Coordinates of C-alpha atoms and ligand atoms in Angstrom, one line a residue:
M1 CA -15.7 -72.2 18.9
Y2 CA -13.6 -69.7 20.8
R3 CA -10.3 -69.7 18.9
D4 CA -9.0 -70.5 15.5
G5 CA -8.3 -74.1 15.9
A6 CA -9.7 -77.4 17.1
R7 CA -7.4 -77.6 20.2
K8 CA -8.1 -75.7 23.4
S9 CA -5.4 -73.3 24.6
I10 CA -4.5 -72.8 28.3
W11 CA -6.1 -69.3 28.2
Q12 CA -9.4 -70.2 26.5
E13 CA -11.6 -70.8 29.6
E14 CA -11.4 -67.0 30.2
I15 CA -12.8 -65.9 26.9
K16 CA -16.0 -63.9 27.3
R17 CA -18.5 -62.9 24.7
F18 CA -19.3 -59.2 24.2
P19 CA -22.8 -59.0 22.6
S20 CA -23.6 -55.6 21.3
E21 CA -26.9 -53.9 20.5
S22 CA -25.4 -50.6 19.3
A23 CA -26.1 -49.6 15.7
L24 CA -23.3 -49.7 13.2
G25 CA -24.5 -46.9 10.9
Q26 CA -22.8 -44.0 12.5
L27 CA -19.6 -42.1 11.9
F28 CA -16.9 -43.2 14.3
D29 CA -13.6 -41.4 14.9
V30 CA -11.7 -44.7 14.6
A31 CA -12.8 -48.2 13.6
I32 CA -10.5 -50.9 14.8
V33 CA -10.7 -54.2 13.0
G34 CA -9.5 -57.2 15.0
G35 CA -10.1 -58.1 18.7
G36 CA -6.7 -59.4 19.8
I37 CA -4.2 -57.6 22.0
T38 CA -3.2 -55.2 19.2
G39 CA -6.8 -54.0 18.4
I40 CA -8.0 -53.9 21.9
S41 CA -4.9 -52.1 23.3
T42 CA -5.2 -49.5 20.5
A43 CA -8.9 -49.1 20.9
I44 CA -8.8 -48.3 24.7
K45 CA -5.8 -45.9 24.2
L46 CA -7.7 -43.9 21.5
Q47 CA -10.9 -44.0 23.5
E48 CA -9.0 -42.5 26.4
S49 CA -7.7 -39.8 24.1
G50 CA -11.3 -38.7 23.4
K51 CA -11.8 -40.6 20.1
R52 CA -15.1 -42.4 19.6
C53 CA -14.0 -46.0 18.7
I54 CA -15.6 -49.2 17.5
I55 CA -14.0 -52.7 17.5
L56 CA -15.1 -55.0 14.7
E57 CA -14.2 -58.7 15.3
A58 CA -14.9 -61.5 12.8
S59 CA -15.4 -64.1 15.6
N60 CA -14.9 -63.3 19.2
I61 CA -12.4 -61.4 21.3
G62 CA -9.3 -63.5 21.7
F63 CA -10.2 -65.7 18.8
G64 CA -6.8 -65.2 17.0
T65 CA -3.2 -65.6 18.1
T66 CA -3.8 -63.7 21.3
G67 CA -5.9 -66.7 22.4
G68 CA -3.1 -69.0 21.3
T69 CA 0.0 -67.2 22.5
T70 CA 2.3 -68.0 25.5
A71 CA 2.5 -64.4 26.7
H72 CA 6.1 -63.9 27.7
L73 CA 6.7 -60.1 28.0
N74 CA 10.3 -59.6 26.8
D75 CA 12.4 -56.5 26.1
F76 CA 14.8 -58.6 23.9
F77 CA 13.4 -59.8 20.6
D78 CA 13.5 -62.5 18.0
T79 CA 15.4 -59.9 15.9
T80 CA 18.6 -59.6 18.0
Y81 CA 20.2 -56.3 18.8
S82 CA 23.2 -57.3 16.7
Q83 CA 21.0 -57.9 13.7
A84 CA 19.2 -54.6 14.3
I85 CA 22.5 -52.7 14.5
S86 CA 23.8 -54.3 11.3
D87 CA 20.6 -53.8 9.3
F88 CA 19.3 -50.5 10.7
G89 CA 22.2 -48.8 12.5
L90 CA 23.0 -48.3 16.1
E91 CA 20.7 -45.4 16.8
N92 CA 17.7 -47.2 15.4
A93 CA 18.7 -50.4 17.3
K94 CA 18.7 -48.3 20.5
L95 CA 15.2 -47.0 19.8
F96 CA 14.1 -50.6 19.2
A97 CA 15.7 -51.6 22.5
G98 CA 13.5 -49.1 24.4
A99 CA 10.3 -50.5 22.9
G100 CA 10.1 -53.6 25.2
Q101 CA 10.1 -51.8 28.5
E102 CA 7.8 -49.1 27.1
A103 CA 5.3 -51.8 26.2
I104 CA 5.6 -53.6 29.6
S105 CA 5.0 -50.2 31.3
I106 CA 1.9 -49.6 29.1
I107 CA 0.6 -53.0 30.3
E108 CA 1.4 -52.2 34.0
N109 CA -0.3 -48.8 33.7
N110 CA -3.4 -50.4 32.3
I111 CA -3.4 -53.0 35.0
R112 CA -3.1 -50.3 37.7
K113 CA -5.6 -47.9 36.1
Y114 CA -8.3 -50.5 35.5
G115 CA -7.6 -52.8 38.5
I116 CA -7.0 -55.8 36.2
D117 CA -6.3 -59.2 37.8
C118 CA -4.3 -60.9 35.0
D119 CA -1.6 -62.8 36.8
F120 CA 1.0 -60.2 35.8
M121 CA 4.4 -60.9 37.3
R122 CA 7.9 -59.6 36.8
K123 CA 10.3 -62.4 35.9
K124 CA 13.9 -63.1 35.0
G125 CA 14.6 -64.4 31.5
Y126 CA 17.3 -67.0 30.7
L127 CA 18.8 -67.4 27.2
F128 CA 20.9 -70.6 27.0
A129 CA 23.2 -72.1 24.4
L130 CA 23.1 -75.9 24.0
D131 CA 26.2 -76.4 21.8
D132 CA 29.2 -74.6 20.4
K133 CA 27.4 -73.0 17.5
Q134 CA 24.7 -71.6 19.8
Q135 CA 27.5 -70.4 22.2
K136 CA 28.9 -68.2 19.4
E137 CA 25.4 -66.9 18.7
L138 CA 24.9 -66.1 22.3
A139 CA 28.1 -64.2 22.4
D140 CA 26.9 -62.2 19.4
I141 CA 23.5 -61.5 21.1
V142 CA 25.2 -60.3 24.3
D143 CA 27.6 -58.1 22.3
G144 CA 24.6 -56.4 20.5
A145 CA 22.7 -56.0 23.8
Y146 CA 25.8 -54.4 25.3
K147 CA 26.0 -51.9 22.4
V148 CA 22.4 -50.8 22.8
G149 CA 22.7 -50.6 26.6
H150 CA 20.6 -53.7 27.3
E151 CA 21.4 -55.7 30.4
M152 CA 22.3 -59.5 29.9
L153 CA 24.4 -61.1 32.6
Y154 CA 26.4 -64.4 32.1
T155 CA 25.3 -67.0 34.6
H156 CA 26.4 -70.5 35.6
E157 CA 22.9 -71.7 36.5
I158 CA 19.6 -71.7 34.9
P159 CA 16.3 -72.7 36.6
F160 CA 15.5 -75.4 34.0
P161 CA 16.8 -79.0 34.1
I162 CA 18.3 -78.7 30.6
P163 CA 22.1 -79.3 30.1
F164 CA 23.6 -76.1 28.6
K165 CA 27.0 -74.8 27.5
E166 CA 26.5 -71.1 28.3
A167 CA 23.7 -68.9 29.5
V168 CA 22.7 -65.3 30.3
M169 CA 20.2 -63.9 32.7
I170 CA 18.1 -61.0 31.6
P171 CA 16.4 -59.1 34.5
N172 CA 13.0 -57.3 34.4
Q173 CA 11.1 -59.5 32.0
A174 CA 7.4 -60.3 32.8
Q175 CA 4.5 -62.6 32.1
F176 CA 0.7 -62.4 32.3
H177 CA -2.6 -64.0 31.3
P178 CA -3.3 -62.5 27.9
V179 CA -7.0 -63.3 27.8
K180 CA -7.8 -62.0 31.3
Y181 CA -6.0 -58.9 30.3
I182 CA -7.8 -58.1 27.0
R183 CA -11.1 -59.1 28.5
A184 CA -10.7 -56.5 31.2
L185 CA -9.5 -53.9 28.7
C186 CA -12.7 -54.6 26.6
E187 CA -14.9 -54.0 29.7
A188 CA -13.0 -50.7 30.4
F189 CA -13.4 -49.8 26.7
Q190 CA -17.1 -50.3 26.8
N191 CA -17.4 -48.4 30.1
A192 CA -15.6 -45.5 28.5
G193 CA -18.2 -45.5 25.7
G194 CA -16.5 -47.7 23.1
V195 CA -18.5 -50.1 21.0
I196 CA -17.6 -53.7 20.3
H197 CA -19.2 -55.8 17.5
E198 CA -18.3 -59.5 17.5
Q199 CA -19.2 -61.9 14.6
C200 CA -18.6 -59.0 12.3
L201 CA -16.2 -59.8 9.5
C202 CA -14.8 -56.8 7.7
E203 CA -14.7 -57.7 4.0
S204 CA -13.3 -54.6 2.4
H205 CA -13.0 -50.8 2.7
D206 CA -13.7 -47.9 0.4
E207 CA -11.8 -44.7 0.9
Q208 CA -14.1 -41.7 0.6
K209 CA -13.5 -38.0 0.8
G210 CA -12.8 -37.4 4.5
F211 CA -13.6 -40.8 5.8
V212 CA -13.3 -44.6 5.2
Q213 CA -16.3 -46.9 4.7
L214 CA -15.9 -50.5 5.9
N215 CA -18.0 -53.2 4.3
T216 CA -18.8 -55.8 6.9
T217 CA -21.1 -58.8 7.2
K218 CA -23.3 -56.8 9.6
G219 CA -23.5 -53.7 7.3
T220 CA -21.3 -50.7 6.6
V221 CA -19.3 -48.7 9.2
Q222 CA -17.9 -45.3 8.5
A223 CA -14.9 -43.9 10.4
M224 CA -12.4 -41.1 10.1
H225 CA -9.6 -43.6 10.6
V226 CA -9.3 -47.3 10.3
V227 CA -6.9 -49.6 12.1
Y228 CA -6.4 -53.1 10.8
A229 CA -5.2 -55.2 13.8
T230 CA -5.8 -58.4 11.8
H231 CA -2.2 -59.2 10.9
I232 CA -2.7 -58.5 7.2
P233 CA -5.7 -56.5 6.0
P234 CA -8.4 -58.4 4.2
G235 CA -7.9 -58.9 0.4
I236 CA -4.8 -58.8 -1.7
S237 CA -2.3 -56.4 -0.2
I238 CA 1.4 -55.3 -0.6
L239 CA 1.9 -56.6 2.9
H240 CA 1.8 -60.2 1.6
T241 CA 5.1 -59.6 -0.1
M242 CA 6.5 -58.3 3.2
N243 CA 5.2 -60.9 5.7
A244 CA 5.2 -64.7 5.9
P245 CA 2.8 -66.7 8.1
Y246 CA 4.3 -69.2 10.5
R247 CA 2.9 -71.7 13.0
S248 CA 4.2 -72.3 16.5
Y249 CA 3.3 -75.1 19.0
A250 CA 2.7 -74.9 22.7
M251 CA 2.0 -77.5 25.4
A252 CA 1.2 -77.2 29.1
F253 CA 2.5 -80.0 31.5
S254 CA 2.1 -80.6 35.2
M255 CA 5.3 -81.7 36.9
K256 CA 5.8 -84.4 39.5
G257 CA 7.5 -82.0 41.9
E258 CA 6.9 -78.2 42.5
P259 CA 9.5 -76.2 40.5
Q260 CA 11.6 -74.0 42.8
E261 CA 12.0 -71.0 40.5
K262 CA 9.4 -70.2 37.8
E263 CA 11.2 -68.0 35.4
L264 CA 11.2 -67.6 31.6
G265 CA 13.6 -69.6 29.4
Y266 CA 14.7 -69.8 25.8
D267 CA 17.3 -72.0 24.0
L268 CA 19.0 -70.9 20.8
C269 CA 17.9 -73.8 18.5
D270 CA 16.4 -73.0 15.2
P271 CA 13.5 -72.9 15.7
Y272 CA 14.0 -72.1 19.4
R273 CA 12.1 -73.6 22.3
Y274 CA 10.6 -71.3 25.0
Y275 CA 9.4 -72.0 28.6
R276 CA 7.4 -70.4 31.3
F277 CA 5.0 -71.4 34.1
Q278 CA 1.3 -70.6 34.6
E279 CA -0.9 -71.4 37.5
V280 CA -4.2 -73.0 36.5
D281 CA -6.7 -74.1 39.3
G282 CA -4.0 -73.9 41.9
Q283 CA -1.6 -76.1 39.9
Q284 CA 1.7 -74.8 38.3
L285 CA 1.9 -75.9 34.7
L286 CA 5.0 -75.7 32.6
I287 CA 4.2 -74.1 29.2
A288 CA 6.8 -75.2 26.5
G289 CA 6.7 -73.9 23.0
G290 CA 8.6 -74.4 19.7
E291 CA 8.6 -76.5 16.5
D292 CA 7.8 -73.4 14.4
H293 CA 7.4 -73.8 10.6
K294 CA 5.9 -71.9 7.7
T295 CA 2.2 -72.3 7.6
G296 CA 1.1 -75.2 5.3
H297 CA 4.7 -76.5 5.1
E298 CA 4.7 -79.4 7.5
E299 CA 3.4 -82.7 6.2
D300 CA 2.2 -83.9 9.6
T301 CA 1.5 -81.1 12.1
G302 CA 0.6 -83.7 14.8
E303 CA 4.3 -84.7 14.7
C304 CA 5.3 -81.2 15.9
F305 CA 3.5 -81.9 19.2
S306 CA 5.1 -85.4 19.5
R307 CA 8.6 -83.9 19.0
L308 CA 7.9 -81.1 21.5
E309 CA 6.5 -83.5 24.1
N310 CA 9.3 -86.0 23.7
Y311 CA 11.9 -83.3 24.2
V312 CA 10.2 -81.9 27.3
R313 CA 9.7 -85.4 28.8
E314 CA 13.4 -86.1 28.2
H315 CA 14.4 -83.2 30.4
F316 CA 11.6 -82.4 32.9
D317 CA 9.8 -84.7 35.4
V318 CA 6.5 -84.5 33.5
E319 CA 3.3 -85.9 35.1
T320 CA 0.5 -85.1 32.6
V321 CA 0.0 -83.1 29.4
H322 CA -3.0 -80.7 30.2
Y323 CA -3.1 -78.6 27.0
S324 CA -1.6 -78.6 23.5
W325 CA -2.4 -76.0 20.9
S326 CA -0.8 -74.2 17.9
S327 CA -1.2 -70.7 16.6
Q328 CA 0.0 -68.3 13.9
Y329 CA 2.4 -65.4 13.8
Y330 CA 4.0 -63.3 11.0
E331 CA 7.6 -63.0 10.0
P332 CA 8.5 -59.6 8.4
S333 CA 10.9 -59.5 5.5
D334 CA 13.6 -57.4 7.3
G335 CA 13.1 -58.3 11.0
F336 CA 11.2 -55.2 12.1
P337 CA 7.4 -54.9 12.5
Y338 CA 5.2 -52.8 10.2
I339 CA 3.3 -50.3 12.3
G340 CA 1.8 -47.3 10.7
K341 CA 0.0 -46.1 7.6
L342 CA -1.1 -48.7 5.1
P343 CA 1.1 -48.2 2.0
S344 CA -0.8 -46.7 -1.0
S345 CA -3.8 -45.7 1.2
S346 CA -4.9 -42.1 1.5
G347 CA -3.4 -41.9 5.0
R348 CA -6.5 -42.7 7.0
I349 CA -5.9 -46.5 7.2
Y350 CA -3.3 -48.0 9.6
V351 CA -1.9 -51.5 9.9
S352 CA 0.2 -53.3 12.5
T353 CA 1.8 -56.7 11.8
G354 CA 5.1 -58.6 11.3
F355 CA 5.6 -59.1 15.1
R356 CA 7.6 -62.4 14.9
G357 CA 7.2 -64.0 18.3
N358 CA 7.0 -60.7 20.1
G359 CA 3.4 -59.6 19.5
M360 CA 2.4 -59.1 23.1
I361 CA 5.0 -56.4 23.2
L362 CA 4.7 -55.0 19.7
G363 CA 0.9 -55.3 19.7
T364 CA 0.8 -53.3 22.9
L365 CA 3.3 -50.7 21.6
T366 CA 1.0 -50.3 18.6
S367 CA -1.5 -48.6 20.9
Q368 CA 1.0 -45.8 21.7
I369 CA 2.3 -45.5 18.1
L370 CA -1.1 -45.3 16.4
N371 CA -2.5 -43.1 19.1
D372 CA 0.3 -40.7 18.5
L373 CA -0.1 -40.8 14.7
I374 CA -3.8 -40.4 14.8
V375 CA -4.1 -37.8 17.6
S376 CA -0.9 -35.7 17.0
G377 CA 0.3 -36.7 13.6
S378 CA 3.7 -38.1 14.6
S379 CA 5.4 -40.9 16.6
K380 CA 9.1 -41.4 17.5
Y381 CA 8.8 -44.9 16.0
E382 CA 7.1 -43.6 12.8
H383 CA 10.1 -44.1 10.4
L384 CA 11.6 -47.1 12.1
F385 CA 8.4 -49.2 11.8
S386 CA 6.9 -47.6 8.8
P387 CA 5.1 -50.1 6.5
S388 CA 6.4 -48.0 3.6
R389 CA 10.0 -48.1 4.6
I390 CA 12.6 -49.1 2.0
K391 CA 14.0 -52.4 3.2
P392 CA 17.8 -52.6 4.0
V393 CA 19.8 -54.8 1.7
A394 CA 20.2 -57.5 4.4
G395 CA 16.4 -57.9 4.5
F396 CA 16.1 -58.4 0.8
T397 CA 17.5 -61.9 1.0
D398 CA 14.6 -63.1 3.2
F399 CA 12.1 -61.2 1.1
V400 CA 13.1 -63.0 -2.0
K401 CA 13.3 -66.3 -0.2
E402 CA 9.8 -66.1 1.2
N403 CA 8.3 -65.2 -2.2
A404 CA 10.2 -67.9 -4.0
V405 CA 8.6 -70.4 -1.6
V406 CA 5.2 -69.1 -2.5
V407 CA 5.6 -69.6 -6.2
F408 CA 7.2 -73.0 -5.8
D409 CA 4.4 -74.2 -3.6
F410 CA 1.8 -73.4 -6.2
V411 CA 3.4 -75.3 -9.0
K412 CA 4.4 -78.3 -6.8
D413 CA 0.9 -78.5 -5.4
K414 CA -0.8 -78.8 -8.8
L415 CA 1.5 -81.7 -9.8
F416 CA 0.9 -83.4 -6.5
R417 CA -2.8 -83.2 -6.9
E418 CA -2.8 -84.9 -10.2
K419 CA -1.5 -88.0 -8.6
I420 CA -4.5 -88.3 -6.3
T421 CA -7.3 -89.8 -8.2
S422 CA -9.8 -91.4 -5.9
L423 CA -12.0 -90.3 -3.1
A424 CA -12.4 -93.8 -2.0
K425 CA -9.0 -94.2 -0.4
I426 CA -9.7 -92.0 2.6
N427 CA -9.9 -93.5 6.1
E428 CA -11.8 -92.1 9.1
G429 CA -9.9 -89.3 10.8
E430 CA -7.9 -88.6 7.6
A431 CA -7.9 -85.7 5.2
K432 CA -6.7 -85.4 1.6
V433 CA -6.8 -83.1 -1.3
V434 CA -8.1 -85.1 -4.3
T435 CA -8.9 -84.5 -7.9
Y436 CA -12.2 -85.6 -9.3
E437 CA -13.4 -84.9 -12.8
G438 CA -10.6 -82.4 -13.3
E439 CA -11.4 -80.3 -10.1
S440 CA -9.6 -80.4 -6.9
F441 CA -11.3 -80.9 -3.5
A442 CA -10.2 -81.0 0.1
L443 CA -11.8 -83.9 1.9
Y444 CA -11.9 -84.8 5.6
K445 CA -13.6 -87.9 7.0
E446 CA -14.6 -87.6 10.7
K447 CA -14.4 -90.6 13.1
G448 CA -17.9 -92.1 12.5
G449 CA -17.7 -91.6 8.8
T450 CA -19.1 -88.1 8.2
V451 CA -17.4 -86.6 5.2
H452 CA -16.6 -82.8 4.9
L453 CA -15.9 -81.8 1.3
V454 CA -14.8 -78.4 0.1
K455 CA -13.1 -77.0 -2.9
S456 CA -9.4 -76.8 -2.1
T457 CA -8.5 -73.5 -3.8
C458 CA -8.1 -70.6 -1.4
P459 CA -10.4 -67.8 -2.6
H460 CA -7.8 -65.2 -1.6
A461 CA -5.0 -65.7 -4.2
L462 CA -6.0 -69.1 -5.6
C463 CA -3.4 -71.2 -3.9
E464 CA -4.2 -74.8 -2.9
V465 CA -4.8 -75.4 0.9
R466 CA -3.1 -78.1 2.9
W467 CA -4.3 -80.2 5.8
N468 CA -3.3 -79.3 9.3
S469 CA -3.9 -82.4 11.4
A470 CA -3.1 -80.7 14.7
E471 CA -5.8 -78.1 14.5
L472 CA -8.2 -79.9 12.0
S473 CA -7.9 -77.0 9.5
W474 CA -7.1 -76.4 5.9
D475 CA -4.2 -73.9 5.8
C476 CA -3.0 -71.9 2.8
P477 CA 0.8 -72.1 2.3
C478 CA 0.9 -68.8 0.4
H479 CA -0.5 -66.2 2.7
G480 CA -1.7 -68.1 5.8
S481 CA -5.5 -68.0 5.4
R482 CA -7.0 -70.9 7.3
F483 CA -10.4 -72.7 7.2
N484 CA -12.3 -75.2 9.3
V485 CA -13.3 -78.6 7.8
N486 CA -16.5 -77.1 6.5
G487 CA -14.5 -74.3 4.7
K488 CA -15.4 -71.5 7.2
V489 CA -12.7 -68.8 7.5
L490 CA -10.6 -69.2 10.7
T491 CA -7.8 -66.8 9.8
G492 CA -7.5 -64.0 7.1
P493 CA -6.5 -62.4 4.9
T494 CA -9.2 -64.2 3.0
V495 CA -12.8 -63.0 3.7
K496 CA -14.4 -65.8 1.8
D497 CA -15.0 -69.3 2.9
L498 CA -13.8 -72.3 0.9
Q499 CA -16.7 -73.4 -1.3
R500 CA -18.5 -76.2 0.4
I501 CA -19.6 -79.3 -1.6
D502 CA -22.3 -81.7 -0.6
P503 CA -20.6 -85.1 -1.0
E504 CA -23.9 -87.0 -1.3
E505 CA -25.5 -84.9 -4.0
G506 CA -22.3 -83.6 -5.7
S507 CA -23.9 -80.1 -5.7
E508 CA -22.5 -76.9 -4.2
I509 CA -24.2 -75.6 -1.1
Ligands
LIG1 C1 2.4 -70.2 19.8 C2 2.7 -68.7 19.9 C3 3.3 -68.2 21.0 C4 3.6 -66.9 21.1 N1 4.2 -66.4 22.3 C5 4.5 -65.1 22.4 C6 5.1 -64.6 23.6 O1 5.4 -65.4 24.5 N2 5.3 -63.3 23.7 C7 5.0 -62.4 22.7 O2 5.2 -61.2 22.8 N3 4.4 -62.8 21.5 C8 4.1 -64.2 21.4 N4 3.5 -64.6 20.2 C9 3.1 -63.6 19.2 C10 1.8 -63.0 19.7 O3 1.0 -63.9 20.4 C11 1.0 -62.4 18.6 O4 1.9 -61.6 17.8 C12 -0.2 -61.5 19.0 O5 -1.1 -62.3 19.8 C13 -0.9 -60.9 17.9 O6 -2.0 -60.2 18.4 P1 -3.0 -59.4 17.4 O7 -4.0 -58.8 18.2 O8 -2.1 -58.6 16.4 O9 -3.6 -60.6 16.5 P2 -4.7 -61.7 16.9 O10 -4.7 -62.0 18.3 O11 -4.6 -62.8 15.9 O12 -6.1 -60.9 16.6 C14 -6.5 -60.6 15.3 C15 -8.1 -60.7 15.3 O13 -8.5 -60.1 14.1 C16 -9.7 -60.9 13.7 N5 -9.9 -60.7 12.3 C17 -9.1 -61.1 11.3 N6 -9.5 -60.7 10.1 C18 -10.7 -60.0 10.4 C19 -11.6 -59.3 9.5 N7 -11.4 -59.3 8.2 N8 -12.6 -58.7 10.1 C20 -12.8 -58.7 11.5 N9 -11.9 -59.3 12.3 C21 -10.9 -59.9 11.7 C22 -9.4 -62.3 14.1 O14 -10.5 -63.1 14.3 C23 -8.6 -62.1 15.4 O15 -9.4 -62.2 16.6 C24 3.3 -66.0 20.1 C25 2.7 -66.5 18.9 C26 2.4 -67.8 18.8 C27 1.8 -68.4 17.6

């Protein structure tokens, strides 16, 4: 398995393994946990700065969201500049506005420096309103962009066959192949003396005097500084109250005719749909994404693909669906990412999360911010993105809303489970959570009849998992931990598998 789901993403063919013989038991300057774009970009930057670094990855490089992204490189964000101005003030919004081009420049510099072939291309972005409500939102977005000095130009045409009311063109955006990019960065990192350990799950850390000890499935690692590039660090963390996990869906289609212009596009629906093109084996594929929902909150995740496909077929001249996959991102409670020191740590542990749908940019920017913090002790983004910042009042509404959902789910789920009494009612290809002799189990029956049975309580915070039919996984609606049908961890923050049950014997294995 190369990524955290049963479906193959468009990028996955390019994932390469990085076997390592190096010993763990040494003192490193920085241990980076997580082998996605955030961890790898940060590791190479720190290694370039003369720090001796190790990357610890639970599965393989590109296993997480970086292997399931769509890799638009934007300098406008899911948090609009109008929202940023009203919640954080004009000066902070201007600082935020510079982050996009800074991150794209970091990527371009890495590509030049290491001669990386990753299909990087500058593109135009088109934001388009489909109805009156969206037209008003677009006007607000343009107004905010104008105030922070960001270029958005009204246009009468968009290069997508979708009827629209109003649209803007945003110059100087970009796209690339995320896995080709991180794979080459890993090679450069190793050439510069960096160490990579795959299949190395970091379970916990102990802060010691002068260093941090990481406890991993391969043994202990000691480092002067630790960077968690894992979305949320393993275990129970304050960051759970500040971030909510969401799923988004993507599909890649071949078209009957060759598209004339292959730019980036976004409507303003809630959730919004996003479009770009990618060449695979000489063929241009349209990648469309959308249908986002909170993890564990969609009854039938397969329906998300049907809705997306139907919409695309309605507007584009589709030939074939080549890929369909989904992946996970994190919504911060106040619209800005959390990049910096882990709250309540002694100052040697760093986190980077809450990227919304802009993690290619914010994960890349993390490399500069954490390099500046670790090497020179300060960063211009330090206060803006501080994980310890006091949230503005506007963000508080979302914060309460997300937490309220978590509590509600837990209660609702228990009642729901009581109604399910029999293991016998399950058909092939189906999954259910059932109660049996007072305990609750998550059950999946493969085509052919093999049954996979696990205890349905997520070991992280004891919430009940829910079935994700699109990726054949058990997803926790509380904090986004995910497990395969045998209970093995796919996505943290849990570091423990679901307890597996042998359905024949009734005994735990
Ligand atoms: C469908 C979709 C489309 C998107 N499109 C865009 C886009 O167009 N543009 C954009 O900017 N952003 C986009 N995003 C967001 C972006 O892809 C992510 O924010 C970004 O990939 C996150 O990268 P990361 O390195 O932080 O995390 P990941 O890529 O998830 O990497 C984290 C890694 O940490 C490992 N790990 C976790 N826990 C542990 C542990 N305890 N020990 C060791 N290893 C561990 C995991 O196995 C994983 O490999 C999209 C997101 C989704 C879901």
